[in-house]
Amino acid sequence: MLAWTIYISFLGAAALLALKPDNARGARSVALLATLAGLIVALAGAWQYRPGAGWLTVVDQGWVPQLGIRYHLAVDGISLTLVILTGIAAVAGVLFSWNIERRVKEFFAFYLALIGGVYGVFLSFDVFLLFVFYELAIVPKYFLIAIWGSTNREYGAMKLALYSFVGSAMVLVGLIAAYVIAGANSFSLVELAKYPFPRQFQMWAFPLVFTGFAILAGLWPFHTWAPTGHVAAPTAASMLLAGVIMKLGAYGCLRVAMTLFPLGLGEWERAVLGFSSWREVFGLLAVAAIVYGAMVALVQRDFKFVIGYSSVSHMGFVLLGLMTLTTVGLSGAVLQMFSHGIIAGLLFAVVGRMVYDRTHTRLLDDLESMRLNQALPFAAVTFVVAGLASMGLPGFSGFVAELQVLLGAWIAFPTFAALGGLGVLIGVAYTLRAMQKAFFSNAGEPVGNVEGQHSLDPISVPERIGAAMLIAMTLVVGLYPRLLLDLIGPALHSPLLSNLMKGGE
């Protein structure tokens, strides 16, 4: 059943291309129906899934038998969590793109093609198939930014694409090397995970593949594409970029690099510059992303750049959790993928659609004089809720996720845990600063009070529905985290990850 999340998305994209160019209402309806259908299929698959079953094969057919490549789709608790996230983010993105007027059918066709590629990555249990879907997601996101973006859109799109392709090339080299060493018979994730790759091979293959994927996850210092891409992208693309695209990189780090090359996380024969393993190196880079991203967000003047750098900071928690190799840290990392996908999508929706599309400025100094809490009260309330969730307030999903990551880090790297906590405190500061300057400043007059000034358009019904859906999800998971943790926990102790977990516990 879950395979239909992919098929529905691509069929929806094909149906959009068959519409007349001026049929904007029809294009929006097709996109909404396709994403809703994908979300319903994802939720139905989650309802039928039993966490103790390990991974379940969805489809397994020969594709390129000469090379041992199979069309193998399967699901476990980790991938199922991210499939649900994709469905939610896809529906919300359509609702917040209801105002698109230019080349509407092409916009939503690229949008659905991107969603189909993301679903494919999360469901692929053949690493070559996973790589194909991974690449399929890059092309639509380039056009979404380059055609429908705003500030420096061509530069932002090209930078994102180049970083993505460089990372993809690194991944491909590692996968081909693993395929050849394993006997050139199969690209199956399950079969390759069983193969005893030599320790020396894993010591260079792991950092190569991990870094290749982590570039898309915003790993410092390869993160610079992310804020630029977020700012250049239209609202829906920003929501997807932060919500699910960055998760593709983190998912690849766990599903491919760490699963196939667990010995690469082990101790080196001798320390280098005070580091004794790749775990420590990537753990430090993750902490650097947390603190650096938060500090840069604190001094930004562009509202969207604040959220862009905050995404780099929050994704640092994901990578730090992965490096703990503890059950609590790894489950926190996966939960943070879901949580950040929801919260970042909501923040970008407020900044990009509710504020920028109405005020035509993202500069906090300009917004400070508009008293948007009076002009756009719904936007102000939504940002306050999203900001509290982003800060990790108890009751929201971010609190549970970041707490688990920090607990896991305290077990593995106490110093890194303390620095991660510092990042949380700076996150409170930049969120409150942006909240105050954009919505609650006493400077100036409310928009519409000045003679001759037009009032801002009210928040539309689709925007209200999208915001309510995202807020509800972060609250549900925050108040009852077992809803996802009961899926994630058993997957971490499945035979697929047994070699990895042995190294950490």
XYZ file of C-alpha atoms in Angstrom:
505
model
C 0.000 0.000 0.000
C 2.718 2.506 0.941
C 4.169 2.304 -2.571
C 1.127 4.279 -3.705
C 2.479 7.349 -1.943
C 5.077 7.428 -4.724
C 2.729 6.503 -7.553
C 0.007 8.976 -6.558
C 2.532 11.818 -6.439
C 3.922 11.114 -9.904
C 0.460 10.439 -11.355
C -0.672 13.759 -9.916
C 2.264 15.506 -11.588
C 1.368 13.864 -14.912
C -2.301 14.847 -14.522
C -1.284 18.450 -13.905
C 0.689 18.580 -17.131
C -2.450 17.495 -19.022
C -4.458 20.494 -17.741
C -4.915 23.697 -19.699
C -2.403 26.420 -18.771
C -5.114 28.795 -17.509
C -6.818 26.222 -15.260
C -5.286 27.416 -11.979
C -8.215 26.221 -9.855
C -7.979 22.747 -11.352
C -4.215 22.618 -10.759
C -4.606 23.536 -7.108
C -7.359 20.945 -6.670
C -5.318 18.168 -8.290
C -2.285 18.997 -6.133
C -4.346 19.070 -2.941
C -6.129 15.797 -3.769
C -2.828 14.077 -4.653
C -1.092 15.166 -1.439
C -4.147 14.321 0.678
C -4.313 10.882 -0.914
C -0.610 10.365 -0.201
C -1.084 11.367 3.442
C -4.082 9.047 3.823
C -2.096 6.140 2.363
C 0.808 6.917 4.716
C -1.488 7.007 7.754
C -3.224 3.794 6.657
C 0.174 2.122 6.305
C 1.133 3.305 9.790
C -2.119 1.949 11.199
C -1.444 -1.493 9.709
C 2.239 -1.583 10.678
C 3.271 -3.546 13.761
C 6.473 -2.104 15.319
C 7.839 -5.470 16.425
C 7.787 -6.799 12.888
C 11.115 -5.188 11.931
C 11.025 -4.046 8.321
C 8.192 -5.073 6.028
C 8.629 -5.452 2.285
C 6.174 -3.402 0.233
C 7.411 -4.278 -3.273
C 10.340 -6.431 -4.366
C 10.784 -6.879 -8.110
C 13.795 -7.277 -10.360
C 14.796 -4.029 -12.056
C 18.298 -4.430 -13.554
C 19.020 -8.111 -12.858
C 22.399 -8.015 -14.601
C 23.681 -5.684 -11.866
C 21.630 -7.096 -9.009
C 19.516 -3.941 -8.771
C 15.978 -4.489 -7.531
C 12.911 -2.316 -7.158
C 12.746 -3.045 -3.438
C 10.501 -0.862 -1.312
C 10.181 -1.642 2.386
C 9.316 0.130 5.608
C 10.333 0.123 9.247
C 9.528 2.485 12.105
C 12.165 5.027 11.081
C 11.123 5.323 7.460
C 7.427 5.218 8.372
C 7.876 8.212 10.686
C 9.429 10.204 7.862
C 6.833 9.070 5.315
C 4.130 10.479 7.600
C 6.129 13.710 7.935
C 6.338 13.959 4.144
C 2.583 13.527 3.785
C 1.839 16.238 6.347
C 4.400 18.661 4.893
C 3.110 18.053 1.358
C -0.504 18.919 2.233
C 0.541 21.988 4.232
C 2.765 23.192 1.387
C -0.150 23.087 -1.065
C -2.383 25.010 1.328
C 0.239 27.718 1.753
C 0.731 27.908 -2.038
C -2.925 28.577 -2.800
C -2.012 32.119 -3.879
C 0.356 31.013 -6.674
C -0.848 32.612 -9.918
C 2.071 32.269 -12.346
C 2.439 28.968 -14.223
C 0.379 27.219 -11.577
C 0.211 23.774 -13.156
C 3.980 23.664 -13.718
C 4.605 24.760 -10.127
C 2.496 21.981 -8.653
C 3.809 19.430 -11.171
C 7.375 20.068 -9.980
C 6.082 20.101 -6.407
C 4.453 16.654 -6.704
C 7.480 15.229 -8.537
C 9.620 16.377 -5.607
C 7.230 14.763 -3.125
C 7.287 11.506 -5.088
C 11.081 11.453 -5.001
C 11.114 12.052 -1.243
C 8.651 9.226 -0.607
C 10.855 7.001 -2.769
C 13.988 7.735 -0.741
C 12.312 6.901 2.556
C 10.874 3.628 1.235
C 13.857 2.305 -0.778
C 15.707 -0.699 0.616
C 17.915 -1.033 -2.458
C 20.683 1.551 -2.149
C 20.882 2.183 -5.895
C 17.118 2.770 -6.017
C 17.452 5.070 -3.021
C 20.149 7.011 -4.858
C 17.945 7.338 -7.956
C 15.045 8.772 -5.951
C 17.500 10.999 -4.073
C 18.645 12.505 -7.365
C 15.078 12.794 -8.658
C 14.298 15.109 -5.762
C 17.131 17.504 -6.680
C 15.856 18.473 -10.136
C 12.352 19.709 -9.155
C 13.643 21.677 -6.171
C 16.076 23.500 -8.474
C 13.273 24.641 -10.799
C 10.912 25.527 -7.946
C 13.490 27.960 -6.590
C 14.887 29.234 -9.905
C 11.474 30.009 -11.446
C 9.195 30.876 -8.517
C 11.733 32.083 -5.963
C 12.462 35.632 -4.819
C 15.759 37.054 -3.553
C 18.736 35.865 -5.683
C 16.697 32.889 -6.810
C 19.028 31.759 -9.616
C 22.040 31.942 -7.299
C 20.211 30.139 -4.489
C 18.952 27.398 -6.791
C 22.330 26.838 -8.422
C 24.185 26.809 -5.107
C 21.773 24.263 -3.676
C 22.011 22.073 -6.775
C 25.821 22.190 -6.869
C 26.181 21.303 -3.190
C 23.648 18.509 -3.641
C 25.405 17.045 -6.669
C 28.826 17.187 -5.025
C 27.421 15.329 -2.034
C 25.698 12.855 -4.358
C 28.974 12.170 -6.177
C 30.658 11.346 -2.862
C 27.809 8.990 -1.971
C 27.914 7.281 -5.361
C 31.657 6.619 -5.099
C 31.181 4.975 -1.703
C 28.214 2.886 -2.843
C 29.973 1.619 -5.961
C 33.053 0.721 -3.907
C 30.885 -1.196 -1.419
C 29.060 -2.968 -4.258
C 32.318 -4.090 -5.893
C 33.958 -5.234 -2.657
C 30.822 -7.169 -1.670
C 31.007 -9.183 -4.902
C 29.050 -7.008 -7.355
C 25.949 -9.156 -6.952
C 23.453 -6.952 -5.138
C 22.660 -3.378 -4.110
C 20.261 -4.630 -1.453
C 20.575 -2.643 1.752
C 19.867 -5.763 3.794
C 22.459 -7.887 1.990
C 25.152 -5.205 2.041
C 24.550 -4.616 5.761
C 25.344 -8.287 6.378
C 28.594 -8.219 4.412
C 31.759 -8.001 6.567
C 33.462 -5.078 4.868
C 37.144 -4.760 5.912
C 37.715 -2.292 8.714
C 40.229 -0.302 6.662
C 37.674 0.094 3.884
C 34.975 1.238 6.297
C 37.315 3.799 7.825
C 37.344 5.812 4.587
C 33.995 4.763 3.101
C 32.019 5.867 6.167
C 33.203 9.519 6.301
C 32.888 9.797 2.511
C 29.278 8.608 2.361
C 28.267 10.245 5.645
C 29.612 13.636 4.556
C 27.988 13.269 1.132
C 24.585 12.850 2.739
C 25.236 15.267 5.615
C 25.850 18.145 3.193
C 22.121 18.061 2.453
C 21.436 17.892 6.203
C 23.236 21.210 6.746
C 26.455 19.875 8.282
C 28.815 22.698 9.245
C 30.852 23.997 7.372
C 28.954 22.726 4.290
C 25.744 24.407 5.433
C 25.935 27.666 3.479
C 23.568 26.492 0.737
C 20.745 26.105 3.272
C 20.042 29.713 4.397
C 20.573 30.972 0.839
C 18.240 28.337 -0.573
C 15.597 28.941 2.089
C 15.555 32.684 1.459
C 15.421 32.313 -2.327
C 12.728 29.630 -2.354
C 8.969 30.275 -2.555
C 7.075 29.475 0.637
C 6.123 25.893 -0.219
C 9.650 25.103 -1.397
C 11.099 26.591 1.813
C 8.717 24.443 3.835
C 9.759 21.323 1.931
C 13.445 22.255 1.941
C 13.543 22.564 5.721
C 10.754 20.079 6.384
C 11.753 17.053 4.315
C 14.673 17.712 1.946
C 17.189 18.269 4.750
C 15.809 15.087 6.325
C 16.824 13.146 3.210
C 20.438 13.901 4.065
C 20.087 12.911 7.725
C 18.149 9.782 6.770
C 20.885 8.791 4.313
C 23.498 9.247 7.048
C 21.672 6.776 9.276
C 20.155 4.390 6.740
C 23.166 4.042 4.453
C 26.456 5.330 5.909
C 25.987 4.175 9.498
C 24.177 0.948 8.605
C 26.650 -0.273 5.981
C 29.874 0.953 7.591
C 29.459 0.731 11.398
C 33.151 -0.016 11.948
C 33.938 3.380 10.476
C 32.599 4.850 13.725
C 35.151 2.942 15.799
C 38.375 4.145 17.355
C 41.345 5.042 15.180
C 44.694 3.368 15.750
C 46.068 6.654 17.060
C 44.568 10.031 17.827
C 44.883 12.916 15.373
C 44.659 16.508 16.669
C 43.009 15.200 19.808
C 40.337 13.216 17.924
C 40.264 9.434 18.199
C 37.308 8.565 15.928
C 35.012 9.896 13.227
C 32.260 9.958 15.878
C 34.117 12.713 17.692
C 34.812 14.647 14.484
C 31.219 14.616 13.283
C 29.940 15.161 16.810
C 32.023 18.340 17.018
C 30.798 19.500 13.597
C 27.216 18.871 14.721
C 27.748 20.983 17.843
C 29.386 23.666 15.696
C 26.231 23.736 13.547
C 24.042 24.040 16.665
C 25.960 26.938 18.211
C 27.076 28.706 15.020
C 23.636 28.515 13.395
C 22.006 29.911 16.536
C 24.543 32.736 16.935
C 24.242 33.811 13.291
C 20.436 33.686 13.524
C 20.670 36.003 16.528
C 22.170 38.859 14.470
C 20.229 38.525 11.217
C 18.216 41.474 9.920
C 16.256 39.423 7.362
C 13.365 37.528 8.972
C 13.728 34.550 6.645
C 17.463 34.299 7.259
C 16.691 33.972 10.978
C 14.596 30.880 10.268
C 17.111 29.607 7.701
C 20.010 29.639 10.162
C 17.783 28.241 12.898
C 17.216 25.224 10.649
C 20.979 24.671 10.458
C 21.089 24.811 14.258
C 18.195 22.402 14.776
C 19.542 19.943 12.204
C 22.762 19.939 14.218
C 20.794 18.204 16.980
C 19.862 15.466 14.521
C 23.483 14.821 13.559
C 24.627 14.994 17.184
C 21.988 12.433 18.152
C 23.185 10.096 15.401
C 26.750 10.255 16.683
C 25.768 9.222 20.229
C 25.085 5.613 19.106
C 22.728 5.269 22.072
C 19.088 4.271 21.873
C 17.933 7.495 23.512
C 20.154 9.655 21.299
C 19.283 7.912 18.033
C 15.558 7.866 18.757
C 15.815 11.559 19.656
C 17.552 12.249 16.342
C 14.764 10.600 14.337
C 12.101 12.334 16.430
C 13.912 15.632 15.869
C 13.733 15.014 12.118
C 9.957 14.794 12.417
C 9.633 17.641 14.902
C 11.832 20.073 13.018
C 10.042 19.220 9.775
C 6.738 20.308 11.292
C 7.977 23.362 13.218
C 10.277 24.726 10.496
C 7.493 24.317 7.937
C 5.199 26.370 10.159
C 7.813 29.089 10.722
C 8.549 29.431 7.012
C 4.812 29.534 6.289
C 4.392 32.492 8.650
C 7.450 34.377 7.422
C 7.099 33.658 3.712
C 3.368 33.519 3.088
C 1.635 35.366 5.933
C 4.152 38.197 6.341
C 6.357 38.654 3.252
C 3.653 38.127 0.621
C 1.577 40.853 2.316
C 4.183 43.373 3.473
C 6.701 42.738 0.646
C 9.584 43.038 3.082
C 11.446 40.632 5.326
C 13.670 43.191 7.044
C 13.009 43.126 10.766
C 13.705 46.872 11.040
C 10.928 47.563 8.532
C 8.501 45.102 10.098
C 9.171 46.647 13.500
C 7.225 49.754 12.545
C 4.150 47.905 11.246
C 2.723 46.475 14.485
C 1.813 43.232 12.786
C 0.280 41.851 15.972
C -2.620 44.225 15.246
C -2.545 44.078 11.451
C -2.111 40.275 11.247
C -3.150 38.854 14.623
C -3.469 35.294 13.364
C 0.079 35.406 11.982
C 1.336 36.798 15.290
C -0.332 34.071 17.336
C 0.871 31.364 14.951
C 4.449 32.607 15.127
C 4.320 32.752 18.920
C 3.167 29.121 19.058
C 5.725 28.040 16.446
C 8.431 30.003 18.252
C 7.648 28.355 21.576
C 7.774 24.971 19.876
C 11.097 25.860 18.244
C 12.526 26.921 21.619
C 11.705 23.478 23.003
C 8.918 24.413 25.393
C 7.510 21.332 27.188
C 4.304 20.161 25.537
C 5.702 20.525 22.024
C 7.527 17.880 19.993
C 10.812 19.805 19.988
C 11.186 19.469 23.747
C 11.069 15.655 23.733
C 13.346 15.353 20.711
C 16.078 17.733 21.877
C 15.942 16.390 25.429
C 16.600 12.866 24.154
C 19.462 14.046 21.969
C 21.075 15.901 24.873
C 20.638 12.903 27.178
C 22.285 10.651 24.608
C 25.059 13.197 24.089
C 25.625 13.415 27.841
C 26.268 9.659 27.883
C 28.612 9.754 24.888
C 30.080 13.297 24.841
C 29.378 15.321 28.022
C 31.191 18.398 26.694
C 29.195 18.342 23.465
C 25.985 18.013 25.475
C 26.856 21.179 27.418
C 27.576 23.080 24.198
C 24.316 21.793 22.728
C 22.523 23.188 25.770
C 24.160 26.544 25.067
C 22.713 26.376 21.574
C 19.247 25.906 23.058
C 19.670 29.064 25.159
C 20.810 31.102 22.154
C 17.807 29.680 20.283
C 15.511 31.192 22.898
C 17.246 34.551 22.417
C 16.981 34.720 18.602
C 13.376 33.506 18.631
C 12.289 36.112 21.172
C 14.207 38.807 19.297
C 12.518 37.967 15.993
C 9.131 37.693 17.693
C 9.465 41.090 19.349
C 10.812 42.969 16.323
C 8.424 41.467 13.772
C 5.187 41.450 15.741
C 5.272 43.185 19.122
C 7.333 46.337 18.752
C 5.828 49.596 19.989
C 7.479 51.603 17.237
C 5.360 53.126 14.481
C 1.658 52.818 13.732
C -0.321 49.697 12.831
C -0.498 49.133 9.072
C -3.704 50.694 7.778
C -3.839 53.420 10.441
C -1.756 55.833 8.417
C -3.779 57.903 5.984
C -3.569 56.575 2.432
C -2.076 53.272 3.526
C -3.849 50.085 2.520
C -4.575 47.441 5.129
C -3.049 44.013 4.669
C -5.025 41.138 3.214
C -6.524 38.912 5.923
C -5.151 35.429 6.481
C -6.949 33.080 4.091
C -8.842 29.908 4.988
C -6.245 27.552 3.403
C -3.509 29.255 5.450
C -5.519 28.875 8.646
C -6.143 25.193 7.961
C -2.462 24.565 7.164
C -1.298 26.353 10.299
C -3.820 24.529 12.491
C -2.725 21.177 11.073
C 0.970 21.800 11.772
C 0.321 23.182 15.256
C -1.854 20.176 16.070
C 0.890 17.760 14.993
C 3.636 19.312 17.115
C 1.268 19.355 20.108
C 0.087 15.761 19.625
C 3.638 14.416 19.394
C 4.802 16.670 22.223
C 2.050 15.536 24.570
C 2.145 11.883 23.530
C 5.618 11.151 22.075
C 5.065 7.386 22.350
C 2.995 7.734 19.208
C 6.265 7.884 17.244
C 8.811 6.560 19.738
C 7.034 3.179 19.759
C 7.723 3.036 16.025
C 11.297 4.317 16.163
C 12.622 2.297 19.138
C 12.093 -1.243 17.770
C 13.565 -0.201 14.399
C 16.811 0.786 16.105
C 17.161 -2.736 17.499
C 16.248 -4.562 14.301
C 18.807 -6.921 12.685
C 19.496 -4.215 10.097
C 21.082 -1.947 12.718
C 22.421 -4.632 15.042
C 26.076 -4.044 14.127
C 25.688 -0.309 14.626
C 24.042 -0.587 18.046
C 26.655 -3.071 19.242
C 29.250 -0.386 18.759
C 27.444 2.123 20.943
C 26.065 0.088 23.822
